[in-house]
Amino acid sequence: MPIMSIEDFSFTYASAQARSLNTINLPIMKNSITALIGPSGCGKSTLLRSLNRIHDLYPGNEYEGKLMLLNEGTGEMENILDIKKENEFISLRQRVGMIFQKPTPFPMSIFDNVAYGLRIAGIKNKTELADRVEIALKGSALFGEVSDRLNKSAMGLSGGQQQRLCIARAVALKPELLLFDEPTSALDPISTAAIEELIVELKKDVSIAIVTHNMQQASRISDYTAFMYLGDLIEYDETEKIFLNPKEKRTEDYITGRFG
């Protein structure tokens, strides 16, 4: 069952002469990991960042089609492109969190980093805040490493720890969908393995879409894979089928390293 259904979706940047995404149709399945792969400039990150309307932070970008997000309460799909009000955007980005390529901790304590979104969401009770922060840090496999310095600056953490902190910050809000934009590209192999293990663990509670240039990473951790090229969705299927028996020659050529 999809947590999100991308339907006839196109996107054009304000400064562009042509579309960056062309009529994309793609499900993001519930409690699964969907990998978006393809060469640089093919539209992977543009698509990912559309899924919580982050492009709206910059005026003039144009959406067409539908981005249907499952409402867990009603069981119905709702088009997030209909969102217009500021409070609706805040709610959307609590439901659809995002982790970027470079770790983005706030210049504040480890505790306050995780509590930041919770306070915006209206949680003021100190005991509840402390409990939610601890649960999120444990969920991101970080609590054991930082439990004795929660009031110290997050800027003193290593790159891998900072990325797990950013994941904890997003997870604290109990999102339905988490978007990862090349979350390990700036990390060493040990940190990369830890993040991959964490992402696989997280899919028990949250649906995941991940952009990656790393073919091995996509094959290791994802359940479904979408191959994109020049703003088009070329092929989508279960990851095993995409990597072992792709239907499209362009998919096979990319996966086998003939281009990209």
PDB file of C-alpha atoms in Angstrom:
ATOM      1  CA  MET A   1       0.000   0.000   0.000  1.00  0.00           C
ATOM      2  CA  PRO A   2       1.445   3.417  -0.903  1.00  0.00           C
ATOM      3  CA  ILE A   3       2.044   6.048   1.785  1.00  0.00           C
ATOM      4  CA  MET A   4       2.370   8.467  -1.135  1.00  0.00           C
ATOM      5  CA  SER A   5       1.283   8.277  -4.752  1.00  0.00           C
ATOM      6  CA  ILE A   6       3.035  10.552  -7.274  1.00  0.00           C
ATOM      7  CA  GLU A   7       0.630  11.064 -10.170  1.00  0.00           C
ATOM      8  CA  ASP A   8       1.398  12.740 -13.511  1.00  0.00           C
ATOM      9  CA  PHE A   9       3.779  14.996 -11.618  1.00  0.00           C
ATOM     10  CA  SER A  10       5.892  17.619 -13.360  1.00  0.00           C
ATOM     11  CA  PHE A  11       8.089  20.340 -11.897  1.00  0.00           C
ATOM     12  CA  THR A  12       9.703  23.464 -13.328  1.00  0.00           C
ATOM     13  CA  TYR A  13      12.209  25.691 -11.531  1.00  0.00           C
ATOM     14  CA  ALA A  14      11.474  29.429 -11.655  1.00  0.00           C
ATOM     15  CA  SER A  15      14.681  30.151 -13.568  1.00  0.00           C
ATOM     16  CA  ALA A  16      14.415  27.210 -15.990  1.00  0.00           C
ATOM     17  CA  GLN A  17      13.258  27.279 -19.593  1.00  0.00           C
ATOM     18  CA  ALA A  18      12.094  23.672 -19.519  1.00  0.00           C
ATOM     19  CA  ARG A  19      10.678  21.195 -17.006  1.00  0.00           C
ATOM     20  CA  SER A  20      13.030  19.466 -14.618  1.00  0.00           C
ATOM     21  CA  LEU A  21      10.586  16.583 -14.089  1.00  0.00           C
ATOM     22  CA  ASN A  22       8.289  15.174 -16.764  1.00  0.00           C
ATOM     23  CA  THR A  23       5.001  13.468 -15.848  1.00  0.00           C
ATOM     24  CA  ILE A  24       6.286  11.190 -13.079  1.00  0.00           C
ATOM     25  CA  ASN A  25       4.070   8.342 -11.840  1.00  0.00           C
ATOM     26  CA  LEU A  26       5.492   6.512  -8.839  1.00  0.00           C
ATOM     27  CA  PRO A  27       4.277   4.951  -5.565  1.00  0.00           C
ATOM     28  CA  ILE A  28       6.208   5.299  -2.305  1.00  0.00           C
ATOM     29  CA  MET A  29       5.233   2.132  -0.462  1.00  0.00           C
ATOM     30  CA  LYS A  30       4.345   2.085   3.228  1.00  0.00           C
ATOM     31  CA  ASN A  31       6.974   0.777   5.685  1.00  0.00           C
ATOM     32  CA  SER A  32       9.378   0.187   2.815  1.00  0.00           C
ATOM     33  CA  ILE A  33      12.534   1.832   1.470  1.00  0.00           C
ATOM     34  CA  THR A  34      12.300   3.264  -2.042  1.00  0.00           C
ATOM     35  CA  ALA A  35      15.612   4.235  -3.653  1.00  0.00           C
ATOM     36  CA  LEU A  36      15.813   6.899  -6.377  1.00  0.00           C
ATOM     37  CA  ILE A  37      18.845   6.311  -8.591  1.00  0.00           C
ATOM     38  CA  GLY A  38      20.229   7.894 -11.750  1.00  0.00           C
ATOM     39  CA  PRO A  39      23.072  10.114 -12.974  1.00  0.00           C
ATOM     40  CA  SER A  40      23.674  13.629 -11.647  1.00  0.00           C
ATOM     41  CA  GLY A  41      21.114  16.145 -12.861  1.00  0.00           C
ATOM     42  CA  CYS A  42      18.443  13.557 -13.655  1.00  0.00           C
ATOM     43  CA  GLY A  43      15.890  15.002 -11.196  1.00  0.00           C
ATOM     44  CA  LYS A  44      16.212  12.640  -8.220  1.00  0.00           C
ATOM     45  CA  SER A  45      16.697  15.329  -5.575  1.00  0.00           C
ATOM     46  CA  THR A  46      14.213  17.644  -7.287  1.00  0.00           C
ATOM     47  CA  LEU A  47      11.566  14.933  -6.981  1.00  0.00           C
ATOM     48  CA  LEU A  48      12.490  14.068  -3.397  1.00  0.00           C
ATOM     49  CA  ARG A  49      12.335  17.710  -2.288  1.00  0.00           C
ATOM     50  CA  SER A  50       8.918  18.080  -3.888  1.00  0.00           C
ATOM     51  CA  LEU A  51       7.484  15.454  -1.556  1.00  0.00           C
ATOM     52  CA  ASN A  52       7.363  17.840   1.403  1.00  0.00           C
ATOM     53  CA  ARG A  53       7.061  21.033  -0.696  1.00  0.00           C
ATOM     54  CA  ILE A  54      10.513  22.320   0.279  1.00  0.00           C
ATOM     55  CA  HIS A  55      10.748  24.029  -3.106  1.00  0.00           C
ATOM     56  CA  ASP A  56       8.111  26.457  -1.821  1.00  0.00           C
ATOM     57  CA  LEU A  57      10.801  28.146   0.258  1.00  0.00           C
ATOM     58  CA  TYR A  58      11.835  29.755  -3.060  1.00  0.00           C
ATOM     59  CA  PRO A  59       9.179  31.598  -5.086  1.00  0.00           C
ATOM     60  CA  GLY A  60       8.227  30.969  -8.686  1.00  0.00           C
ATOM     61  CA  ASN A  61       8.676  27.189  -8.934  1.00  0.00           C
ATOM     62  CA  GLU A  62       5.785  25.389 -10.636  1.00  0.00           C
ATOM     63  CA  TYR A  63       4.133  22.065  -9.816  1.00  0.00           C
ATOM     64  CA  GLU A  64       1.745  20.097 -12.016  1.00  0.00           C
ATOM     65  CA  GLY A  65      -0.102  16.858 -11.303  1.00  0.00           C
ATOM     66  CA  LYS A  66      -0.728  15.362  -7.872  1.00  0.00           C
ATOM     67  CA  LEU A  67       1.277  14.308  -4.824  1.00  0.00           C
ATOM     68  CA  MET A  68      -1.186  12.186  -2.846  1.00  0.00           C
ATOM     69  CA  LEU A  69      -0.246  11.540   0.810  1.00  0.00           C
ATOM     70  CA  LEU A  70      -2.095   8.988   2.913  1.00  0.00           C
ATOM     71  CA  ASN A  71      -3.981  10.490   5.849  1.00  0.00           C
ATOM     72  CA  GLU A  72      -3.495   7.867   8.553  1.00  0.00           C
ATOM     73  CA  GLY A  73      -6.532   9.161  10.433  1.00  0.00           C
ATOM     74  CA  THR A  74      -9.090   8.953   7.612  1.00  0.00           C
ATOM     75  CA  GLY A  75      -7.389   6.326   5.460  1.00  0.00           C
ATOM     76  CA  GLU A  76      -7.800   8.630   2.449  1.00  0.00           C
ATOM     77  CA  MET A  77      -5.199  10.106   0.104  1.00  0.00           C
ATOM     78  CA  GLU A  78      -4.857  13.915   0.109  1.00  0.00           C
ATOM     79  CA  ASN A  79      -3.099  16.044  -2.509  1.00  0.00           C
ATOM     80  CA  ILE A  80      -0.338  18.001  -0.762  1.00  0.00           C
ATOM     81  CA  LEU A  81      -0.187  20.376  -3.747  1.00  0.00           C
ATOM     82  CA  ASP A  82      -3.477  21.821  -2.455  1.00  0.00           C
ATOM     83  CA  ILE A  83      -1.690  23.131   0.661  1.00  0.00           C
ATOM     84  CA  LYS A  84      -1.635  26.935   0.817  1.00  0.00           C
ATOM     85  CA  LYS A  85      -1.474  28.007   4.486  1.00  0.00           C
ATOM     86  CA  GLU A  86       1.689  28.350   6.580  1.00  0.00           C
ATOM     87  CA  ASN A  87       0.383  26.117   9.377  1.00  0.00           C
ATOM     88  CA  GLU A  88      -0.425  23.421   6.805  1.00  0.00           C
ATOM     89  CA  PHE A  89       3.168  23.539   5.530  1.00  0.00           C
ATOM     90  CA  ILE A  90       4.469  23.150   9.100  1.00  0.00           C
ATOM     91  CA  SER A  91       2.185  20.151   9.634  1.00  0.00           C
ATOM     92  CA  LEU A  92       3.258  18.604   6.312  1.00  0.00           C
ATOM     93  CA  ARG A  93       6.947  18.856   7.161  1.00  0.00           C
ATOM     94  CA  GLN A  94       6.302  17.237  10.519  1.00  0.00           C
ATOM     95  CA  ARG A  95       4.600  14.348   8.712  1.00  0.00           C
ATOM     96  CA  VAL A  96       7.197  14.201   5.914  1.00  0.00           C
ATOM     97  CA  GLY A  97      10.659  14.796   7.384  1.00  0.00           C
ATOM     98  CA  MET A  98      13.898  15.340   5.471  1.00  0.00           C
ATOM     99  CA  ILE A  99      17.551  14.454   6.004  1.00  0.00           C
ATOM    100  CA  PHE A 100      20.052  16.249   3.786  1.00  0.00           C
ATOM    101  CA  GLN A 101      23.361  15.257   2.219  1.00  0.00           C
ATOM    102  CA  LYS A 102      25.434  17.268   4.670  1.00  0.00           C
ATOM    103  CA  PRO A 103      24.552  16.979   8.376  1.00  0.00           C
ATOM    104  CA  THR A 104      22.688  20.118   9.475  1.00  0.00           C
ATOM    105  CA  PRO A 105      22.720  20.280  13.297  1.00  0.00           C
ATOM    106  CA  PHE A 106      21.535  23.544  14.800  1.00  0.00           C
ATOM    107  CA  PRO A 107      24.124  25.573  16.805  1.00  0.00           C
ATOM    108  CA  MET A 108      22.608  24.567  20.124  1.00  0.00           C
ATOM    109  CA  SER A 109      22.788  21.658  22.543  1.00  0.00           C
ATOM    110  CA  ILE A 110      22.221  18.045  21.535  1.00  0.00           C
ATOM    111  CA  PHE A 111      19.027  18.011  23.613  1.00  0.00           C
ATOM    112  CA  ASP A 112      17.690  21.244  22.113  1.00  0.00           C
ATOM    113  CA  ASN A 113      18.376  20.009  18.578  1.00  0.00           C
ATOM    114  CA  VAL A 114      16.021  17.087  19.075  1.00  0.00           C
ATOM    115  CA  ALA A 115      13.523  19.082  21.151  1.00  0.00           C
ATOM    116  CA  TYR A 116      13.371  21.935  18.621  1.00  0.00           C
ATOM    117  CA  GLY A 117      10.646  20.495  16.413  1.00  0.00           C
ATOM    118  CA  LEU A 118       8.747  19.102  19.391  1.00  0.00           C
ATOM    119  CA  ARG A 119       8.514  22.602  20.896  1.00  0.00           C
ATOM    120  CA  ILE A 120       7.268  23.989  17.571  1.00  0.00           C
ATOM    121  CA  ALA A 121       4.672  21.213  17.590  1.00  0.00           C
ATOM    122  CA  GLY A 122       3.435  22.573  20.918  1.00  0.00           C
ATOM    123  CA  ILE A 123       5.022  20.174  23.409  1.00  0.00           C
ATOM    124  CA  LYS A 124       6.010  22.231  26.461  1.00  0.00           C
ATOM    125  CA  ASN A 125       5.947  19.713  29.328  1.00  0.00           C
ATOM    126  CA  LYS A 126       9.569  19.139  30.406  1.00  0.00           C
ATOM    127  CA  THR A 127       9.061  15.483  31.317  1.00  0.00           C
ATOM    128  CA  GLU A 128       7.381  14.676  28.009  1.00  0.00           C
ATOM    129  CA  LEU A 129      10.074  16.574  26.121  1.00  0.00           C
ATOM    130  CA  ALA A 130      12.829  14.668  27.917  1.00  0.00           C
ATOM    131  CA  ASP A 131      11.119  11.333  27.244  1.00  0.00           C
ATOM    132  CA  ARG A 132      10.557  12.070  23.547  1.00  0.00           C
ATOM    133  CA  VAL A 133      14.147  13.275  23.109  1.00  0.00           C
ATOM    134  CA  GLU A 134      15.524  10.119  24.759  1.00  0.00           C
ATOM    135  CA  ILE A 135      13.300   7.841  22.648  1.00  0.00           C
ATOM    136  CA  ALA A 136      14.375   9.632  19.454  1.00  0.00           C
ATOM    137  CA  LEU A 137      18.071   9.443  20.338  1.00  0.00           C
ATOM    138  CA  LYS A 138      17.736   5.736  21.151  1.00  0.00           C
ATOM    139  CA  GLY A 139      15.850   5.234  17.887  1.00  0.00           C
ATOM    140  CA  SER A 140      18.744   6.797  15.984  1.00  0.00           C
ATOM    141  CA  ALA A 141      21.316   4.666  17.858  1.00  0.00           C
ATOM    142  CA  LEU A 142      22.915   7.767  19.378  1.00  0.00           C
ATOM    143  CA  PHE A 143      21.723   7.917  22.996  1.00  0.00           C
ATOM    144  CA  GLY A 144      24.445   5.641  24.368  1.00  0.00           C
ATOM    145  CA  GLU A 145      27.126   7.897  22.890  1.00  0.00           C
ATOM    146  CA  VAL A 146      25.731  11.246  24.077  1.00  0.00           C
ATOM    147  CA  SER A 147      23.629  10.528  27.189  1.00  0.00           C
ATOM    148  CA  ASP A 148      26.217  12.165  29.453  1.00  0.00           C
ATOM    149  CA  ARG A 149      26.510  15.373  27.383  1.00  0.00           C
ATOM    150  CA  LEU A 150      23.015  16.247  26.200  1.00  0.00           C
ATOM    151  CA  ASN A 151      23.557  19.866  27.214  1.00  0.00           C
ATOM    152  CA  LYS A 152      26.782  20.171  25.209  1.00  0.00           C
ATOM    153  CA  SER A 153      26.843  21.720  21.721  1.00  0.00           C
ATOM    154  CA  ALA A 154      25.864  19.439  18.857  1.00  0.00           C
ATOM    155  CA  MET A 155      28.617  21.042  16.792  1.00  0.00           C
ATOM    156  CA  GLY A 156      31.177  18.987  18.736  1.00  0.00           C
ATOM    157  CA  LEU A 157      29.837  15.675  17.396  1.00  0.00           C
ATOM    158  CA  SER A 158      31.516  13.764  14.570  1.00  0.00           C
ATOM    159  CA  GLY A 159      29.988  13.862  11.073  1.00  0.00           C
ATOM    160  CA  GLY A 160      28.320  10.485  11.476  1.00  0.00           C
ATOM    161  CA  GLN A 161      26.968  11.434  14.903  1.00  0.00           C
ATOM    162  CA  GLN A 162      25.659  14.734  13.546  1.00  0.00           C
ATOM    163  CA  GLN A 163      23.787  12.893  10.798  1.00  0.00           C
ATOM    164  CA  ARG A 164      22.246  10.499  13.315  1.00  0.00           C
ATOM    165  CA  LEU A 165      21.286  13.536  15.427  1.00  0.00           C
ATOM    166  CA  CYS A 166      19.499  15.022  12.409  1.00  0.00           C
ATOM    167  CA  ILE A 167      17.673  11.714  11.965  1.00  0.00           C
ATOM    168  CA  ALA A 168      16.711  11.778  15.672  1.00  0.00           C
ATOM    169  CA  ARG A 169      15.429  15.348  15.251  1.00  0.00           C
ATOM    170  CA  ALA A 170      13.162  14.198  12.418  1.00  0.00           C
ATOM    171  CA  VAL A 171      12.106  10.926  14.084  1.00  0.00           C
ATOM    172  CA  ALA A 172      11.114  12.752  17.305  1.00  0.00           C
ATOM    173  CA  LEU A 173       8.117  14.195  15.445  1.00  0.00           C
ATOM    174  CA  LYS A 174       6.901  10.676  14.559  1.00  0.00           C
ATOM    175  CA  PRO A 175       6.772  11.313  10.800  1.00  0.00           C
ATOM    176  CA  GLU A 176       4.929   9.041   8.399  1.00  0.00           C
ATOM    177  CA  LEU A 177       7.510   9.461   5.634  1.00  0.00           C
ATOM    178  CA  LEU A 178      11.232  10.268   5.834  1.00  0.00           C
ATOM    179  CA  LEU A 179      13.147  11.639   2.849  1.00  0.00           C
ATOM    180  CA  PHE A 180      16.911  11.038   2.691  1.00  0.00           C
ATOM    181  CA  ASP A 181      18.929  13.025   0.131  1.00  0.00           C
ATOM    182  CA  GLU A 182      22.265  11.184  -0.202  1.00  0.00           C
ATOM    183  CA  PRO A 183      22.591  10.973   3.601  1.00  0.00           C
ATOM    184  CA  THR A 184      25.936   9.148   3.619  1.00  0.00           C
ATOM    185  CA  SER A 185      27.827  10.806   0.757  1.00  0.00           C
ATOM    186  CA  ALA A 186      29.845  13.001   3.151  1.00  0.00           C
ATOM    187  CA  LEU A 187      30.564  10.190   5.631  1.00  0.00           C
ATOM    188  CA  ASP A 188      33.301   7.596   6.106  1.00  0.00           C
ATOM    189  CA  PRO A 189      32.561   3.872   5.508  1.00  0.00           C
ATOM    190  CA  ILE A 190      32.001   3.065   9.199  1.00  0.00           C
ATOM    191  CA  SER A 191      29.511   5.928   9.641  1.00  0.00           C
ATOM    192  CA  THR A 192      27.870   4.989   6.337  1.00  0.00           C
ATOM    193  CA  ALA A 193      27.305   1.424   7.542  1.00  0.00           C
ATOM    194  CA  ALA A 194      25.792   2.729  10.796  1.00  0.00           C
ATOM    195  CA  ILE A 195      23.393   5.048   8.938  1.00  0.00           C
ATOM    196  CA  GLU A 196      22.372   2.266   6.529  1.00  0.00           C
ATOM    197  CA  GLU A 197      21.659  -0.076   9.438  1.00  0.00           C
ATOM    198  CA  LEU A 198      19.628   2.664  11.113  1.00  0.00           C
ATOM    199  CA  ILE A 199      17.577   3.380   7.969  1.00  0.00           C
ATOM    200  CA  VAL A 200      16.691  -0.307   7.610  1.00  0.00           C
ATOM    201  CA  GLU A 201      15.638  -0.396  11.279  1.00  0.00           C
ATOM    202  CA  LEU A 202      13.526   2.750  10.902  1.00  0.00           C
ATOM    203  CA  LYS A 203      11.281   1.297   8.177  1.00  0.00           C
ATOM    204  CA  LYS A 204       9.435  -0.687  10.856  1.00  0.00           C
ATOM    205  CA  ASP A 205       7.881   2.595  11.976  1.00  0.00           C
ATOM    206  CA  VAL A 206       8.201   4.970   9.027  1.00  0.00           C
ATOM    207  CA  SER A 207       8.177   4.832   5.225  1.00  0.00           C
ATOM    208  CA  ILE A 208      11.384   5.946   3.521  1.00  0.00           C
ATOM    209  CA  ALA A 209      12.480   7.408   0.189  1.00  0.00           C
ATOM    210  CA  ILE A 210      16.215   7.803  -0.404  1.00  0.00           C
ATOM    211  CA  VAL A 211      18.237   9.428  -3.171  1.00  0.00           C
ATOM    212  CA  THR A 212      21.598   7.741  -3.633  1.00  0.00           C
ATOM    213  CA  HIS A 213      24.399   7.672  -6.197  1.00  0.00           C
ATOM    214  CA  ASN A 214      25.707   4.499  -4.586  1.00  0.00           C
ATOM    215  CA  MET A 215      24.409   1.466  -6.507  1.00  0.00           C
ATOM    216  CA  GLN A 216      25.593  -0.925  -3.789  1.00  0.00           C
ATOM    217  CA  GLN A 217      23.760   1.099  -1.162  1.00  0.00           C
ATOM    218  CA  ALA A 218      20.531   1.035  -3.162  1.00  0.00           C
ATOM    219  CA  SER A 219      20.792  -2.720  -3.679  1.00  0.00           C
ATOM    220  CA  ARG A 220      21.661  -3.324  -0.001  1.00  0.00           C
ATOM    221  CA  ILE A 221      18.950  -1.383   1.780  1.00  0.00           C
ATOM    222  CA  SER A 222      16.008  -0.645  -0.538  1.00  0.00           C
ATOM    223  CA  ASP A 223      12.883  -2.694  -1.225  1.00  0.00           C
ATOM    224  CA  TYR A 224      11.960  -0.774  -4.383  1.00  0.00           C
ATOM    225  CA  THR A 225      14.087   1.184  -6.840  1.00  0.00           C
ATOM    226  CA  ALA A 226      13.192   3.914  -9.327  1.00  0.00           C
ATOM    227  CA  PHE A 227      15.672   4.747 -12.102  1.00  0.00           C
ATOM    228  CA  MET A 228      15.482   8.323 -13.406  1.00  0.00           C
ATOM    229  CA  TYR A 229      17.151   9.914 -16.420  1.00  0.00           C
ATOM    230  CA  LEU A 230      16.871  13.477 -17.760  1.00  0.00           C
ATOM    231  CA  GLY A 231      13.763  14.256 -15.719  1.00  0.00           C
ATOM    232  CA  ASP A 232      11.926  11.077 -16.694  1.00  0.00           C
ATOM    233  CA  LEU A 233      11.128   7.985 -14.660  1.00  0.00           C
ATOM    234  CA  ILE A 234      12.576   5.197 -16.816  1.00  0.00           C
ATOM    235  CA  GLU A 235      11.793   2.180 -14.671  1.00  0.00           C
ATOM    236  CA  TYR A 236      10.397   1.276 -11.247  1.00  0.00           C
ATOM    237  CA  ASP A 237      10.180  -2.167  -9.653  1.00  0.00           C
ATOM    238  CA  GLU A 238      11.275  -4.273  -6.720  1.00  0.00           C
ATOM    239  CA  THR A 239      14.988  -3.645  -6.153  1.00  0.00           C
ATOM    240  CA  GLU A 240      16.005  -7.223  -6.884  1.00  0.00           C
ATOM    241  CA  LYS A 241      14.280  -7.108 -10.283  1.00  0.00           C
ATOM    242  CA  ILE A 242      15.797  -3.721 -11.179  1.00  0.00           C
ATOM    243  CA  PHE A 243      19.326  -4.908 -10.415  1.00  0.00           C
ATOM    244  CA  LEU A 244      19.111  -8.486 -11.706  1.00  0.00           C
ATOM    245  CA  ASN A 245      16.597  -8.281 -14.525  1.00  0.00           C
ATOM    246  CA  PRO A 246      15.796  -4.705 -15.618  1.00  0.00           C
ATOM    247  CA  LYS A 247      13.251  -4.317 -18.405  1.00  0.00           C
ATOM    248  CA  GLU A 248      14.764  -1.151 -19.908  1.00  0.00           C
ATOM    249  CA  LYS A 249      18.142  -1.099 -21.649  1.00  0.00           C
ATOM    250  CA  ARG A 250      18.940   2.346 -20.203  1.00  0.00           C
ATOM    251  CA  THR A 251      18.448   0.941 -16.696  1.00  0.00           C
ATOM    252  CA  GLU A 252      20.792  -1.956 -17.418  1.00  0.00           C
ATOM    253  CA  ASP A 253      23.379   0.371 -18.988  1.00  0.00           C
ATOM    254  CA  TYR A 254      23.365   2.638 -15.936  1.00  0.00           C
ATOM    255  CA  ILE A 255      23.520  -0.145 -13.362  1.00  0.00           C
ATOM    256  CA  THR A 256      26.382  -1.875 -15.206  1.00  0.00           C
ATOM    257  CA  GLY A 257      28.344   1.394 -15.416  1.00  0.00           C
ATOM    258  CA  ARG A 258      28.088   2.032 -19.151  1.00  0.00           C
ATOM    259  CA  PHE A 259      27.122   5.635 -18.397  1.00  0.00           C
ATOM    260  CA  GLY A 260      26.446   7.934 -15.441  1.00  0.00           C
TER     261      GLY A 260
END
